[in-house]
């Protein structure tokens, strides 16, 4: 049975995330979908179940909509790094980020705000913000250009822990067609990293995300995703030539051909 038939989203696996998604998420200005937030929170829970622990990060935290959902899924002692240039659309965005975190229950002890350009950041800088620990989950939602995404991917890969996940926002978005070119080049250059699943778009603003994992973790994670998200699996899957992965969607229909 689906956990939330009305909204058609899976259980995020954490009561705090569920409460925030039900009442809060839509009140924080931002872009990612609730469907993707629920899935990513559940993926964080899955990592915990598999013994993967540690800090998380978002590149492009903006006003905190998605970051707050992720931070509510942290285990005790874990922290979230929120990285952004905090200059767009105006300098007040950083204060709004801080206020939103406070309003929605993410205290300063559970997070670090990092104002800066991800493209200029060395892995050692990012890891220093995490107290020297590698990151178990990195959501990349910063500058939407091919070169910026390539740099963000290199940074994330260098900081990733064993069993870590990299999530890419705005994949296959009609406004950013060249991002896929950067992803393809990255996958070809990094054969140890593979797509774990595609999270289908909810709207043009709540766009598709790709979840990447280490190849050595793919089968273990995919077996769990098949159970956890069984009501949201689009039957045909995604063909990354030659790698295949699951597509998680709110619309699991196939084309009617007869
Ligand atoms: C689409 S918004 C992110 C939305 C957010 N993740 C949410 O859940 O609502 C993109 C963000 O990336 C930030 N950004 C753009 N270029 C960046 C860079 N080079 N380094 C860090 N952040 C950047 C922008 O300031 C903006 O806040």
CSV table of C-alpha atoms in Angstrom, one decimal, residues 66-187:
chain,number,residue,atom,x,y,z
A,66,UNK,CA,15.1,20.8,0.6
A,67,UNK,CA,17.9,21.2,3.1
A,68,UNK,CA,15.5,21.3,6.1
A,69,UNK,CA,13.9,18.0,4.9
A,70,UNK,CA,17.3,16.4,4.7
A,71,UNK,CA,18.4,17.8,8.0
A,72,UNK,CA,15.3,16.3,9.8
A,73,UNK,CA,16.5,12.9,8.5
A,74,UNK,CA,19.9,13.2,10.2
A,75,UNK,CA,20.8,10.8,13.0
A,76,UNK,CA,21.9,12.2,16.4
A,77,UNK,CA,25.3,13.8,16.2
A,78,UNK,CA,25.3,14.1,12.4
A,79,UNK,CA,25.3,17.5,10.7
A,80,UNK,CA,24.2,19.1,7.4
A,81,UNK,CA,26.4,21.5,5.4
A,82,UNK,CA,24.4,24.2,3.6
A,83,UNK,CA,26.6,25.7,0.8
A,84,UNK,CA,25.5,28.6,-1.3
A,85,UNK,CA,26.8,31.9,-2.7
A,86,UNK,CA,23.7,33.4,-0.9
A,87,UNK,CA,23.6,36.4,-3.3
A,88,UNK,CA,20.7,35.4,-5.5
A,89,UNK,CA,18.1,36.9,-5.9
A,90,UNK,CA,19.3,39.3,-3.2
A,91,UNK,CA,21.7,39.2,-0.2
A,92,UNK,CA,18.8,38.7,2.2
A,93,UNK,CA,18.6,35.1,1.1
A,94,UNK,CA,21.1,34.0,3.7
A,95,UNK,CA,19.0,35.5,6.6
A,96,UNK,CA,15.9,33.9,5.1
A,97,UNK,CA,17.7,30.5,5.1
A,98,UNK,CA,18.7,30.9,8.7
A,99,UNK,CA,15.2,32.0,9.7
A,100,UNK,CA,13.6,29.1,7.9
A,101,UNK,CA,15.9,26.6,9.5
A,102,UNK,CA,15.1,28.1,13.0
A,103,UNK,CA,11.3,28.2,12.2
A,104,UNK,CA,11.3,24.6,11.1
A,105,UNK,CA,13.3,23.1,13.9
A,106,UNK,CA,16.9,22.8,12.5
A,107,UNK,CA,19.0,24.3,15.2
A,108,UNK,CA,22.6,25.6,14.6
A,109,UNK,CA,24.1,22.6,16.3
A,110,UNK,CA,22.8,20.4,13.5
A,111,UNK,CA,24.1,22.4,10.6
A,112,UNK,CA,26.8,24.6,9.2
A,113,UNK,CA,26.1,27.5,6.8
A,114,UNK,CA,28.9,28.0,4.3
A,115,UNK,CA,28.7,31.1,2.1
A,116,UNK,CA,30.9,30.5,-0.9
A,117,UNK,CA,31.3,29.4,-4.5
A,118,UNK,CA,31.3,25.6,-4.7
A,119,UNK,CA,33.3,25.8,-7.9
A,120,UNK,CA,36.2,27.4,-6.0
A,121,UNK,CA,36.1,25.0,-3.1
A,122,UNK,CA,38.7,22.2,-2.7
A,123,UNK,CA,37.6,18.9,-1.2
A,124,UNK,CA,39.8,19.6,1.8
A,125,UNK,CA,37.8,22.8,2.4
A,126,UNK,CA,34.5,21.1,2.3
A,127,UNK,CA,35.7,18.2,4.5
A,128,UNK,CA,37.1,20.7,7.0
A,129,UNK,CA,33.6,22.1,7.4
A,130,UNK,CA,32.4,18.5,8.2
A,131,UNK,CA,35.0,18.1,10.9
A,132,UNK,CA,37.2,16.0,8.6
A,133,UNK,CA,34.5,13.4,8.1
A,134,UNK,CA,33.5,12.2,4.6
A,135,UNK,CA,30.0,13.0,3.4
A,136,UNK,CA,27.3,10.3,3.1
A,137,UNK,CA,24.9,12.3,1.0
A,138,UNK,CA,25.4,15.3,-1.3
A,139,UNK,CA,22.6,17.1,-3.1
A,140,UNK,CA,23.9,19.1,-6.0
A,141,UNK,CA,21.6,22.0,-6.9
A,142,UNK,CA,24.0,24.9,-7.5
A,143,UNK,CA,24.8,26.7,-10.7
A,144,UNK,CA,23.1,25.0,-13.6
A,145,UNK,CA,25.8,25.1,-16.2
A,146,UNK,CA,27.8,22.2,-17.7
A,147,UNK,CA,31.1,23.4,-16.3
A,148,UNK,CA,29.7,24.2,-12.8
A,149,UNK,CA,28.0,20.8,-12.6
A,150,UNK,CA,31.2,19.0,-13.6
A,151,UNK,CA,33.1,20.8,-10.8
A,152,UNK,CA,30.4,20.1,-8.3
A,153,UNK,CA,30.4,16.4,-9.3
A,154,UNK,CA,34.2,16.3,-8.9
A,155,UNK,CA,34.0,17.9,-5.5
A,156,UNK,CA,31.2,15.6,-4.3
A,157,UNK,CA,33.0,12.5,-5.6
A,158,UNK,CA,36.2,13.5,-3.7
A,159,UNK,CA,34.3,14.0,-0.5
A,160,UNK,CA,32.0,10.9,-0.7
A,161,UNK,CA,32.1,8.3,2.0
A,162,UNK,CA,31.8,4.5,1.5
A,163,UNK,CA,28.2,3.9,0.7
A,164,UNK,CA,27.6,7.5,0.0
A,165,UNK,CA,25.0,8.9,-2.4
A,166,UNK,CA,25.2,11.9,-4.8
A,167,UNK,CA,21.8,13.4,-5.9
A,168,UNK,CA,21.6,15.7,-9.0
A,169,UNK,CA,18.8,18.1,-9.4
A,170,UNK,CA,17.1,19.4,-12.5
A,171,UNK,CA,18.1,16.4,-14.7
A,172,UNK,CA,16.4,16.2,-18.1
A,173,UNK,CA,14.9,19.6,-17.3
A,174,UNK,CA,13.8,21.3,-20.6
A,175,UNK,CA,15.6,24.5,-19.5
A,176,UNK,CA,18.9,22.9,-18.9
A,177,UNK,CA,19.5,20.3,-21.6
A,178,UNK,CA,23.3,20.4,-21.5
A,179,UNK,CA,23.5,19.2,-17.9
A,180,UNK,CA,22.9,15.7,-19.2
A,181,UNK,CA,26.1,16.0,-21.3
A,182,UNK,CA,28.1,16.8,-18.2
A,183,UNK,CA,26.5,13.8,-16.4
A,184,UNK,CA,27.3,11.4,-19.3
A,185,UNK,CA,30.9,12.6,-19.4
A,186,UNK,CA,31.2,12.2,-15.6
A,187,UNK,CA,29.8,8.6,-15.7
